[in-house]
mmCIF file of C-alpha atoms and ligand atoms in Angstrom:
data_model
loop_
_atom_site.group_PDB
_atom_site.id
_atom_site.type_symbol
_atom_site.label_atom_id
_atom_site.label_comp_id
_atom_site.label_asym_id
_atom_site.label_seq_id
_atom_site.Cartn_x
_atom_site.Cartn_y
_atom_site.Cartn_z
ATOM 1 C CA MET O 26 0.000 0.000 0.000
ATOM 2 C CA VAL O 27 1.236 3.459 -0.873
ATOM 3 C CA ASN O 28 1.140 5.907 2.017
ATOM 4 C CA ALA O 29 -0.056 9.296 0.687
ATOM 5 C CA VAL O 30 1.644 11.278 3.460
ATOM 6 C CA ALA O 31 4.996 9.570 2.861
ATOM 7 C CA LEU O 32 4.593 10.061 -0.887
ATOM 8 C CA ARG O 33 3.985 13.775 -0.416
ATOM 9 C CA GLU O 34 7.078 14.076 1.782
ATOM 10 C CA LYS O 35 9.155 12.250 -0.791
ATOM 11 C CA LEU O 36 8.004 14.646 -3.527
ATOM 12 C CA ILE O 37 8.915 17.627 -1.372
ATOM 13 C CA ARG O 38 12.263 16.233 -0.175
ATOM 14 C CA GLU O 39 13.751 14.575 -3.246
ATOM 15 C CA ALA O 40 14.735 16.635 -6.291
ATOM 16 C CA GLU O 41 14.526 13.637 -8.613
ATOM 17 C CA PRO O 42 12.301 11.044 -6.974
ATOM 18 C CA ASP O 43 11.907 7.542 -8.349
ATOM 19 C CA LEU O 44 8.252 6.565 -8.630
ATOM 20 C CA SER O 45 6.784 3.061 -8.737
ATOM 21 C CA TRP O 46 3.699 2.432 -10.876
ATOM 22 C CA GLN O 47 1.678 2.050 -7.703
ATOM 23 C CA GLU O 48 2.765 5.503 -6.562
ATOM 24 C CA VAL O 49 1.915 6.921 -9.971
ATOM 25 C CA ALA O 50 -1.561 5.343 -9.743
ATOM 26 C CA VAL O 51 -2.109 7.051 -6.374
ATOM 27 C CA LEU O 52 -0.950 10.399 -7.779
ATOM 28 C CA LEU O 53 -3.342 10.074 -10.729
ATOM 29 C CA GLU O 54 -6.322 9.147 -8.608
ATOM 30 C CA SER O 55 -5.891 11.117 -5.401
ATOM 31 C CA LYS O 56 -7.998 14.224 -4.853
ATOM 32 C CA ASP O 57 -5.853 15.295 -1.877
ATOM 33 C CA LYS O 58 -4.976 18.940 -2.578
ATOM 34 C CA GLU O 59 -1.774 18.940 -0.516
ATOM 35 C CA LEU O 60 -0.465 15.881 -2.301
ATOM 36 C CA GLU O 61 -1.389 17.410 -5.651
ATOM 37 C CA GLU O 62 0.422 20.622 -4.827
ATOM 38 C CA ALA O 63 3.663 18.796 -3.976
ATOM 39 C CA PHE O 64 3.267 16.597 -7.061
ATOM 40 C CA PHE O 65 2.804 19.496 -9.499
ATOM 41 C CA MET O 66 5.549 21.547 -7.839
ATOM 42 C CA ARG O 67 8.026 18.679 -8.307
ATOM 43 C CA ALA O 68 7.038 18.062 -11.938
ATOM 44 C CA LYS O 69 7.377 21.727 -12.792
ATOM 45 C CA ALA O 70 10.739 22.041 -11.046
ATOM 46 C CA ILE O 71 12.049 19.078 -13.057
ATOM 47 C CA ARG O 72 10.846 20.617 -16.341
ATOM 48 C CA ASP O 73 12.441 23.952 -15.428
ATOM 49 C CA LYS O 74 15.743 22.271 -14.519
ATOM 50 C CA PHE O 75 16.080 19.849 -17.413
ATOM 51 C CA ILE O 76 14.355 21.791 -20.209
ATOM 52 C CA GLY O 77 13.964 25.370 -19.035
ATOM 53 C CA LYS O 78 11.000 27.698 -18.696
ATOM 54 C CA LYS O 79 10.077 27.496 -22.338
ATOM 55 C CA ALA O 80 7.714 25.876 -24.789
ATOM 56 C CA TYR O 81 8.489 24.716 -28.310
ATOM 57 C CA PHE O 82 5.945 25.250 -31.061
ATOM 58 C CA ARG O 83 5.266 22.591 -33.686
ATOM 59 C CA GLY O 84 2.970 23.508 -36.535
ATOM 60 C CA LEU O 85 0.443 20.686 -36.936
ATOM 61 C CA VAL O 86 -0.601 19.909 -40.502
ATOM 62 C CA GLU O 87 -3.453 17.408 -40.766
ATOM 63 C CA MET O 88 -2.620 16.448 -44.330
ATOM 64 C CA SER O 89 -5.414 13.966 -44.972
ATOM 65 C CA ASN O 90 -8.257 12.248 -43.117
ATOM 66 C CA ILE O 91 -8.201 9.230 -45.410
ATOM 67 C CA CYS O 92 -7.456 6.173 -43.290
ATOM 68 C CA ALA O 93 -7.443 2.452 -44.017
ATOM 69 C CA LYS O 94 -7.901 1.493 -40.377
ATOM 70 C CA ASN O 95 -10.887 1.121 -38.128
ATOM 71 C CA CYS O 96 -9.853 1.953 -34.570
ATOM 72 C CA LEU O 97 -13.078 1.725 -32.568
ATOM 73 C CA TYR O 98 -12.625 5.147 -30.924
ATOM 74 C CA CYS O 99 -11.725 7.320 -33.889
ATOM 75 C CA GLY O 100 -14.055 9.585 -35.845
ATOM 76 C CA ILE O 101 -12.152 9.255 -39.124
ATOM 77 C CA ARG O 102 -12.048 5.426 -39.117
ATOM 78 C CA ALA O 103 -12.463 3.947 -42.586
ATOM 79 C CA ASP O 104 -15.994 2.649 -41.989
ATOM 80 C CA ASN O 105 -17.359 6.028 -40.950
ATOM 81 C CA ALA O 106 -19.130 7.380 -44.036
ATOM 82 C CA GLU O 107 -19.780 10.799 -42.475
ATOM 83 C CA PRO O 108 -16.639 12.884 -42.796
ATOM 84 C CA HIS O 109 -15.902 14.309 -46.183
ATOM 85 C CA ARG O 110 -12.568 12.749 -47.133
ATOM 86 C CA TYR O 111 -9.877 15.228 -48.131
ATOM 87 C CA LYS O 112 -6.226 15.354 -48.977
ATOM 88 C CA MET O 113 -4.281 18.611 -48.876
ATOM 89 C CA SER O 114 -2.425 19.393 -52.072
ATOM 90 C CA PHE O 115 1.365 19.448 -52.204
ATOM 91 C CA GLN O 116 1.246 23.246 -52.386
ATOM 92 C CA GLU O 117 -1.120 23.532 -49.424
ATOM 93 C CA VAL O 118 1.270 21.509 -47.259
ATOM 94 C CA MET O 119 4.229 23.609 -48.432
ATOM 95 C CA ASP O 120 2.294 26.814 -47.622
ATOM 96 C CA ALA O 121 1.599 25.562 -44.098
ATOM 97 C CA CYS O 122 5.328 24.810 -43.675
ATOM 98 C CA GLN O 123 6.172 28.286 -44.946
ATOM 99 C CA PHE O 124 3.882 29.789 -42.315
ATOM 100 C CA ALA O 125 5.592 27.746 -39.572
ATOM 101 C CA TYR O 126 8.998 28.794 -40.837
ATOM 102 C CA GLU O 127 8.116 32.485 -40.966
ATOM 103 C CA ARG O 128 6.723 32.387 -37.446
ATOM 104 C CA GLY O 129 9.963 30.848 -36.204
ATOM 105 C CA TYR O 130 8.385 27.554 -35.107
ATOM 106 C CA GLY O 131 11.403 25.562 -36.204
ATOM 107 C CA SER O 132 9.378 22.414 -36.628
ATOM 108 C CA VAL O 133 6.236 20.929 -38.174
ATOM 109 C CA VAL O 134 4.263 17.748 -37.575
ATOM 110 C CA LEU O 135 2.786 16.206 -40.706
ATOM 111 C CA GLN O 136 -0.082 13.930 -39.742
ATOM 112 C CA SER O 137 -2.549 11.823 -41.704
ATOM 113 C CA GLY O 138 -4.688 8.733 -41.490
ATOM 114 C CA GLU O 139 -2.845 5.497 -42.135
ATOM 115 C CA ILE O 140 -2.342 4.546 -45.768
ATOM 116 C CA SER O 141 0.416 2.337 -47.126
ATOM 117 C CA SER O 142 -0.067 2.613 -50.876
ATOM 118 C CA VAL O 143 2.976 3.158 -53.066
ATOM 119 C CA ALA O 144 1.458 6.458 -54.247
ATOM 120 C CA PHE O 145 1.117 7.723 -50.669
ATOM 121 C CA ILE O 146 4.644 6.645 -49.720
ATOM 122 C CA ASN O 147 6.013 8.425 -52.786
ATOM 123 C CA GLU O 148 4.025 11.592 -52.118
ATOM 124 C CA ILE O 149 5.336 11.848 -48.568
ATOM 125 C CA THR O 150 8.878 11.222 -49.802
ATOM 126 C CA ASP O 151 8.525 14.004 -52.392
ATOM 127 C CA LEU O 152 7.140 16.388 -49.799
ATOM 128 C CA LEU O 153 9.999 15.694 -47.403
ATOM 129 C CA THR O 154 12.550 16.263 -50.157
ATOM 130 C CA ALA O 155 10.908 19.562 -51.134
ATOM 131 C CA ILE O 156 10.779 20.752 -47.493
ATOM 132 C CA GLN O 157 14.462 19.925 -47.046
ATOM 133 C CA GLN O 158 15.350 21.869 -50.157
ATOM 134 C CA LYS O 159 13.142 24.870 -49.594
ATOM 135 C CA PHE O 160 14.048 25.471 -45.953
ATOM 136 C CA ASP O 161 17.579 24.168 -46.191
ATOM 137 C CA GLY O 162 17.190 21.822 -43.220
ATOM 138 C CA ARG O 163 16.063 24.613 -40.908
ATOM 139 C CA LEU O 164 12.558 23.189 -40.452
ATOM 140 C CA ARG O 165 12.518 19.914 -38.507
ATOM 141 C CA VAL O 166 9.839 17.493 -39.678
ATOM 142 C CA THR O 167 7.939 15.044 -37.515
ATOM 143 C CA LEU O 168 5.814 12.472 -39.306
ATOM 144 C CA SER O 169 2.709 10.874 -37.870
ATOM 145 C CA CYS O 170 1.440 8.553 -40.587
ATOM 146 C CA GLY O 171 0.930 5.306 -38.732
ATOM 147 C CA GLU O 172 2.382 1.837 -39.103
ATOM 148 C CA GLN O 173 4.642 1.341 -42.111
ATOM 149 C CA SER O 174 7.378 -1.061 -43.188
ATOM 150 C CA GLU O 175 10.994 -0.595 -42.114
ATOM 151 C CA GLU O 176 11.818 0.238 -45.719
ATOM 152 C CA THR O 177 9.259 3.049 -45.783
ATOM 153 C CA TYR O 178 10.425 4.430 -42.451
ATOM 154 C CA GLN O 179 13.989 4.375 -43.799
ATOM 155 C CA ARG O 180 12.989 6.090 -47.030
ATOM 156 C CA TRP O 181 11.223 8.883 -45.200
ATOM 157 C CA TYR O 182 14.124 9.270 -42.799
ATOM 158 C CA ASP O 183 16.568 9.538 -45.693
ATOM 159 C CA ALA O 184 14.297 12.126 -47.329
ATOM 160 C CA GLY O 185 14.478 14.343 -44.244
ATOM 161 C CA ALA O 186 12.043 13.261 -41.502
ATOM 162 C CA HIS O 187 13.834 12.977 -38.174
ATOM 163 C CA ARG O 188 11.034 12.418 -35.728
ATOM 164 C CA TYR O 189 8.067 10.073 -35.784
ATOM 165 C CA LEU O 190 4.971 9.908 -33.624
ATOM 166 C CA LEU O 191 3.135 6.621 -33.181
ATOM 167 C CA ARG O 192 0.951 6.385 -30.127
ATOM 168 C CA ILE O 193 0.711 2.935 -28.586
ATOM 169 C CA GLU O 194 -2.739 4.057 -27.301
ATOM 170 C CA THR O 195 -2.621 1.497 -24.453
ATOM 171 C CA SER O 196 0.203 -0.751 -23.259
ATOM 172 C CA ASP O 197 -2.139 -3.598 -22.273
ATOM 173 C CA PRO O 198 -2.416 -6.071 -25.189
ATOM 174 C CA GLU O 199 -5.787 -7.365 -24.065
ATOM 175 C CA PHE O 200 -7.228 -3.882 -23.688
ATOM 176 C CA TYR O 201 -5.715 -2.981 -27.079
ATOM 177 C CA ARG O 202 -7.821 -5.774 -28.586
ATOM 178 C CA ALA O 203 -10.925 -4.394 -26.870
ATOM 179 C CA ILE O 204 -10.605 -0.981 -28.544
ATOM 180 C CA HIS O 205 -9.552 -2.163 -32.010
ATOM 181 C CA PRO O 206 -11.000 -4.639 -34.503
ATOM 182 C CA ASN O 207 -9.465 -8.058 -34.084
ATOM 183 C CA ASP O 208 -7.562 -8.410 -37.318
ATOM 184 C CA ARG O 209 -3.991 -8.345 -38.498
ATOM 185 C CA HIS O 210 -4.191 -4.633 -39.321
ATOM 186 C CA HIS O 211 -4.747 -3.783 -35.669
ATOM 187 C CA ASP O 212 -2.143 -5.841 -33.871
ATOM 188 C CA PHE O 213 -0.534 -4.717 -30.625
ATOM 189 C CA GLU O 214 2.762 -6.543 -31.207
ATOM 190 C CA GLU O 215 3.008 -5.081 -34.705
ATOM 191 C CA ARG O 216 2.628 -1.604 -33.275
ATOM 192 C CA VAL O 217 5.287 -2.145 -30.632
ATOM 193 C CA ASN O 218 7.508 -3.531 -33.357
ATOM 194 C CA CYS O 219 7.007 -0.346 -35.386
ATOM 195 C CA LEU O 220 8.294 1.674 -32.424
ATOM 196 C CA ARG O 221 11.398 -0.555 -32.413
ATOM 197 C CA LEU O 222 11.874 -0.128 -36.154
ATOM 198 C CA LEU O 223 11.630 3.648 -35.845
ATOM 199 C CA ARG O 224 14.297 3.579 -33.165
ATOM 200 C CA LYS O 225 16.493 1.307 -35.282
ATOM 201 C CA VAL O 226 16.258 3.618 -38.297
ATOM 202 C CA GLY O 227 17.374 6.510 -36.115
ATOM 203 C CA TYR O 228 14.275 8.633 -35.530
ATOM 204 C CA GLN O 229 13.504 10.559 -32.398
ATOM 205 C CA VAL O 230 10.650 8.302 -31.398
ATOM 206 C CA GLY O 231 7.403 9.619 -30.008
ATOM 207 C CA SER O 232 4.533 7.633 -28.590
ATOM 208 C CA GLY O 233 1.609 8.148 -26.265
ATOM 209 C CA ILE O 234 -1.681 6.940 -24.922
ATOM 210 C CA MET O 235 -5.305 7.907 -24.480
ATOM 211 C CA ILE O 236 -6.558 8.485 -20.977
ATOM 212 C CA GLY O 237 -10.048 7.695 -19.707
ATOM 213 C CA LEU O 238 -11.111 5.093 -22.263
ATOM 214 C CA PRO O 239 -14.155 3.024 -21.289
ATOM 215 C CA GLY O 240 -12.952 0.165 -19.104
ATOM 216 C CA GLN O 241 -9.614 1.803 -18.262
ATOM 217 C CA ASN O 242 -8.654 2.539 -14.655
ATOM 218 C CA TYR O 243 -5.910 4.570 -12.980
ATOM 219 C CA ALA O 244 -3.679 1.543 -12.458
ATOM 220 C CA ALA O 245 -3.801 0.885 -16.212
ATOM 221 C CA VAL O 246 -2.806 4.473 -17.013
ATOM 222 C CA ALA O 247 0.032 4.259 -14.467
ATOM 223 C CA ARG O 248 1.310 1.089 -16.168
ATOM 224 C CA ASP O 249 1.039 2.815 -19.560
ATOM 225 C CA LEU O 250 3.322 5.577 -18.300
ATOM 226 C CA MET O 251 5.795 2.946 -17.090
ATOM 227 C CA PHE O 252 5.665 1.354 -20.544
ATOM 228 C CA LEU O 253 6.646 4.672 -22.160
ATOM 229 C CA LYS O 254 9.570 4.839 -19.757
ATOM 230 C CA GLU O 255 10.620 1.249 -20.471
ATOM 231 C CA MET O 256 10.451 1.934 -24.214
ATOM 232 C CA ASP O 257 12.723 4.904 -23.504
ATOM 233 C CA VAL O 258 10.791 7.145 -25.910
ATOM 234 C CA ASP O 259 12.053 10.624 -26.759
ATOM 235 C CA MET O 260 8.722 12.402 -27.088
ATOM 236 C CA VAL O 261 5.191 11.858 -25.837
ATOM 237 C CA GLY O 262 1.794 13.089 -26.922
ATOM 238 C CA MET O 263 -1.077 11.864 -24.796
ATOM 239 C CA GLY O 264 -4.491 13.163 -23.978
ATOM 240 C CA PRO O 265 -7.955 12.365 -22.762
ATOM 241 C CA TYR O 266 -10.216 10.087 -24.774
ATOM 242 C CA ILE O 267 -13.270 11.954 -25.997
ATOM 243 C CA GLU O 268 -16.213 9.968 -27.301
ATOM 244 C CA HIS O 269 -17.418 10.344 -30.880
ATOM 245 C CA GLU O 270 -20.962 9.475 -31.832
ATOM 246 C CA GLU O 271 -20.092 7.900 -35.175
ATOM 247 C CA THR O 272 -17.795 5.271 -33.663
ATOM 248 C CA PRO O 273 -18.448 1.820 -32.131
ATOM 249 C CA LEU O 274 -17.006 2.886 -28.762
ATOM 250 C CA TRP O 275 -19.860 5.375 -28.396
ATOM 251 C CA GLU O 276 -21.952 2.417 -27.161
ATOM 252 C CA ARG O 277 -19.792 2.189 -24.065
ATOM 253 C CA ARG O 278 -20.134 5.858 -23.103
ATOM 254 C CA ASP O 279 -22.011 4.970 -19.908
ATOM 255 C CA GLN O 280 -18.720 3.499 -18.603
ATOM 256 C CA LEU O 281 -16.797 6.756 -19.047
ATOM 257 C CA TRP O 282 -15.397 8.929 -16.293
ATOM 258 C CA PRO O 283 -16.916 12.427 -16.295
ATOM 259 C CA LEU O 284 -15.078 14.770 -18.696
ATOM 260 C CA ARG O 285 -13.624 16.777 -15.795
ATOM 261 C CA GLU O 286 -12.057 13.637 -14.393
ATOM 262 C CA ARG O 287 -10.560 12.734 -17.759
ATOM 263 C CA LEU O 288 -9.124 16.234 -17.993
ATOM 264 C CA ALA O 289 -7.650 16.034 -14.488
ATOM 265 C CA ALA O 290 -6.158 12.600 -15.244
ATOM 266 C CA GLY O 291 -4.685 13.919 -18.509
ATOM 267 C CA ILE O 292 -2.947 16.776 -16.692
ATOM 268 C CA LYS O 293 -1.712 14.532 -13.895
ATOM 269 C CA ALA O 294 -0.403 11.998 -16.414
ATOM 270 C CA VAL O 295 1.766 14.780 -17.896
ATOM 271 C CA ALA O 296 3.104 15.694 -14.448
ATOM 272 C CA ALA O 297 3.806 12.049 -13.556
ATOM 273 C CA LEU O 298 5.567 11.382 -16.840
ATOM 274 C CA ARG O 299 7.725 14.477 -16.379
ATOM 275 C CA ILE O 300 8.926 13.048 -13.062
ATOM 276 C CA LEU O 301 9.501 9.631 -14.677
ATOM 277 C CA MET O 302 11.216 10.984 -17.822
ATOM 278 C CA LYS O 303 12.950 14.245 -17.059
ATOM 279 C CA ASP O 304 14.386 15.337 -20.379
ATOM 280 C CA ILE O 305 11.902 14.144 -23.009
ATOM 281 C CA ASN O 306 9.588 16.392 -25.004
ATOM 282 C CA ILE O 307 5.993 16.225 -23.772
ATOM 283 C CA ALA O 308 3.181 17.842 -25.752
ATOM 284 C CA ALA O 309 0.191 19.610 -24.273
ATOM 285 C CA ALA O 310 -2.450 17.685 -26.244
ATOM 286 C CA THR O 311 -5.176 19.481 -28.172
ATOM 287 C CA ALA O 312 -7.787 17.101 -26.716
ATOM 288 C CA LEU O 313 -7.228 18.768 -23.320
ATOM 289 C CA GLN O 314 -8.502 21.996 -24.830
ATOM 290 C CA ALA O 315 -11.596 20.201 -26.140
ATOM 291 C CA ILE O 316 -12.639 19.710 -22.518
ATOM 292 C CA ASP O 317 -11.462 22.982 -21.024
ATOM 293 C CA PRO O 318 -10.424 26.177 -22.833
ATOM 294 C CA LYS O 319 -7.375 26.312 -20.559
ATOM 295 C CA GLY O 320 -6.577 22.590 -20.733
ATOM 296 C CA ARG O 321 -3.358 22.973 -22.684
ATOM 297 C CA GLU O 322 -2.004 25.725 -20.430
ATOM 298 C CA GLN O 323 -2.621 23.500 -17.433
ATOM 299 C CA ALA O 324 -0.470 20.780 -18.994
ATOM 300 C CA LEU O 325 2.303 23.282 -19.790
ATOM 301 C CA ASP O 326 2.116 24.467 -16.217
ATOM 302 C CA VAL O 327 2.895 21.006 -14.807
ATOM 303 C CA GLY O 328 5.652 19.808 -17.084
ATOM 304 C CA ALA O 329 4.699 19.746 -20.771
ATOM 305 C CA ASN O 330 7.081 21.688 -23.052
ATOM 306 C CA VAL O 331 5.586 21.371 -26.536
ATOM 307 C CA ILE O 332 2.459 22.895 -28.021
ATOM 308 C CA MET O 333 1.121 22.331 -31.506
ATOM 309 C CA PRO O 334 -0.698 25.207 -33.195
ATOM 310 C CA ASN O 335 -2.981 23.876 -35.902
ATOM 311 C CA LEU O 336 -1.879 24.911 -39.405
ATOM 312 C CA THR O 337 -4.502 22.920 -41.324
ATOM 313 C CA PRO O 338 -6.464 25.141 -43.736
ATOM 314 C CA ILE O 339 -9.793 26.094 -42.218
ATOM 315 C CA GLU O 340 -11.877 24.312 -44.880
ATOM 316 C CA TYR O 341 -10.491 20.924 -43.807
ATOM 317 C CA ARG O 342 -10.498 21.321 -40.050
ATOM 318 C CA LYS O 343 -14.026 20.067 -39.370
ATOM 319 C CA ASP O 344 -13.284 16.905 -41.346
ATOM 320 C CA TYR O 345 -10.274 15.907 -39.233
ATOM 321 C CA SER O 346 -12.701 14.993 -36.475
ATOM 322 C CA LEU O 347 -10.954 12.317 -34.418
ATOM 323 C CA TYR O 348 -13.174 13.235 -31.466
ATOM 324 C CA GLU O 349 -16.042 15.588 -30.710
ATOM 325 C CA ASN O 350 -15.715 19.214 -29.755
ATOM 326 C CA LYS O 351 -12.292 19.599 -31.336
ATOM 327 C CA PRO O 352 -11.224 23.211 -30.758
ATOM 328 C CA CYS O 353 -10.396 25.842 -33.379
ATOM 329 C CA THR O 354 -12.481 24.492 -36.257
ATOM 330 C CA ASP O 355 -13.449 28.081 -37.108
ATOM 331 C CA GLU O 356 -10.107 29.746 -36.438
ATOM 332 C CA ASP O 357 -7.424 30.080 -39.081
ATOM 333 C CA ARG O 358 -3.719 29.470 -38.550
ATOM 334 C CA GLY O 359 -2.967 33.128 -37.882
ATOM 335 C CA MET O 360 -5.518 33.234 -35.078
ATOM 336 C CA CYS O 361 -4.337 29.979 -33.475
ATOM 337 C CA SER O 362 -0.765 31.138 -33.619
ATOM 338 C CA VAL O 363 -1.409 34.423 -31.819
ATOM 339 C CA CYS O 364 -3.809 32.761 -29.408
ATOM 340 C CA LEU O 365 -1.379 30.032 -28.375
ATOM 341 C CA GLU O 366 1.534 32.429 -27.957
ATOM 342 C CA GLY O 367 -0.647 34.379 -25.539
ATOM 343 C CA ARG O 368 -1.570 31.210 -23.692
ATOM 344 C CA VAL O 369 2.062 30.146 -23.310
ATOM 345 C CA LYS O 370 3.140 33.564 -22.051
ATOM 346 C CA SER O 371 0.164 33.744 -19.668
ATOM 347 C CA ILE O 372 1.706 30.978 -17.572
ATOM 348 C CA GLY O 373 5.174 32.515 -17.565
ATOM 349 C CA LEU O 374 6.843 30.428 -20.272
ATOM 350 C CA GLU O 375 8.920 31.768 -23.114
ATOM 351 C CA VAL O 376 8.169 30.766 -26.706
ATOM 352 C CA ALA O 377 11.352 29.153 -28.041
ATOM 353 C CA ARG O 378 11.875 30.600 -31.530
ATOM 354 C CA ASP O 379 13.901 29.424 -34.511
ATOM 355 C CA GLN O 380 14.966 26.301 -32.696
ATOM 356 C CA TRP O 381 14.364 22.715 -33.688
ATOM 357 C CA GLY O 382 13.651 21.845 -30.089
ATOM 358 C CA ASP O 383 15.029 18.324 -30.417
ATOM 359 C CA SER O 384 14.454 15.949 -27.550
ATOM 360 C CA ILE O 385 17.387 16.341 -25.134
ATOM 361 C CA HIS O 386 16.794 12.730 -24.193
ATOM 362 C CA TYR O 387 17.484 11.646 -27.755
ATOM 363 C CA HIS O 388 20.802 13.463 -27.968
ATOM 364 C CA ASP O 389 21.920 12.131 -24.592
ATOM 365 C CA ARG O 390 21.049 8.624 -25.733
ATOM 366 C CA GLN O 391 23.070 9.120 -28.922
ATOM 367 C CA LYS O 392 26.076 10.267 -26.920
ATOM 368 C CA LYS O 393 25.862 7.229 -24.632
ATOM 369 C CA SER O 394 25.687 4.684 -27.460
HETATM 370 N N1 LIG S 7 -10.369 10.841 -28.395
HETATM 371 C C1 LIG S 7 -9.101 11.259 -28.146
HETATM 372 N N2 LIG S 7 -8.054 10.978 -28.926
HETATM 373 C C2 LIG S 7 -8.286 10.251 -30.026
HETATM 374 N N3 LIG S 7 -7.461 9.801 -30.999
HETATM 375 C C3 LIG S 7 -8.184 9.116 -31.898
HETATM 376 N N4 LIG S 7 -9.473 9.104 -31.541
HETATM 377 C C4 LIG S 7 -9.571 9.788 -30.372
HETATM 378 C C5 LIG S 7 -10.636 10.110 -29.497
HETATM 379 N N5 LIG S 7 -11.887 9.704 -29.750
HETATM 380 C C6 LIG S 7 -6.010 9.988 -30.946
HETATM 381 C C7 LIG S 7 -5.268 8.655 -30.984
HETATM 382 C C8 LIG S 7 -4.428 8.743 -32.232
HETATM 383 C C9 LIG S 7 -4.293 10.235 -32.434
HETATM 384 C C10 LIG S 7 -3.976 10.648 -33.810
HETATM 385 O O1 LIG S 7 -5.564 10.723 -32.059
HETATM 386 O O2 LIG S 7 -4.441 8.557 -29.835
HETATM 387 O O3 LIG S 7 -3.171 8.132 -32.108
HETATM 388 FE FE1 LIG S 8 -6.903 5.812 -38.586
HETATM 389 FE FE2 LIG S 8 -5.350 6.834 -36.642
HETATM 390 FE FE3 LIG S 8 -8.032 7.094 -36.542
HETATM 391 FE FE4 LIG S 8 -6.905 4.674 -36.128
HETATM 392 S S1 LIG S 8 -6.648 6.538 -34.813
HETATM 393 S S2 LIG S 8 -8.695 5.102 -37.447
HETATM 394 S S3 LIG S 8 -5.167 4.764 -37.564
HETATM 395 S S4 LIG S 8 -6.647 8.001 -38.068
HETATM 396 FE FE1 LIG S 9 -6.796 27.999 -32.020
HETATM 397 FE FE2 LIG S 9 -6.866 29.496 -29.666
HETATM 398 S S1 LIG S 9 -5.672 27.744 -30.173
HETATM 399 S S2 LIG S 9 -7.780 29.910 -31.646
#
């Protein structure tokens, strides 16, 4: 049994405390204000020491909502006939990158549904080559295009992508099967293997989870955080699960924690992970803002150091509807940019400009090996 008083004292006393998964579970679940205060104070101090009082911007480009998969939670799953399917043109993606570059973001995240056709692989390769040429390597590119072969990952790496995001979603294989169709396209081991391949190719590897899925409990989230630590990832994006009416998981909405609780757990998961993994990049997920207008600031205030302004053209935003209530569907990239800079400054962080903002963890790992 974890003693909450002793845990609070440990967080106050030790600059870099080691946490067991049981302690993390208590931190996620506890509503004790004194414990929470010590917990957040420690997480923030670790971020300030290892990363600094700053936030990196990554321009998020939702290139296409066409997806071959059918994750049971996701609004753009292949079997959902509702969203209008779109694909941004080559020029539209380049324009979004130009905007990021001019604003001094230093980095973009190119995201899409999962497709593995030769045409798609070639298009991404061409885009990466063009971005390298146009910005002369000054714009770091993160890809988030799902599970691919080692050869494809290598090709994209060689064409200029240096970071890759692939959320594991949950680290429990059985639970993974409960929130995905049971077929070879949705295989837990395959996904873990992709994370290994990305590492092998040389990417800065990002992963993450959803928090507050139906049937999930705090112990499961705590073990997920331990999994991210064991995988030694360089970057994490994780956020609350938000139900979507046009998905199979909607049926299980009566098992969900209230939205406020999912928000609180999402924020606490960021703080706990910051204590577990001191020098990685942790994003303040957009889904937090879908629950509370100040959700992303709260995450930045307890240890996150990355925020992703949405650069997707306004006409496509409503169609990239992974979950309900997604923020900023009526705001253009200029508005989001100014808005988020204000939000970052409002909690006393500096916006890091014209920097790649690579994961310190990644570079330390490279030095060690
Ligand atoms: N609620 C919150 N996050 C979701 N994602 C997909 N569907 C949802 C949802 N309903 C997340 C997944 C995926 C990322 C692109 O979006 O974690 O990896
Ligand atoms: Fe496709 Fe990703 Fe949605 Fe799964 S979560 S259906 S892979 S876009
Ligand atoms: Fe998009 Fe505030 S973040 S308008």
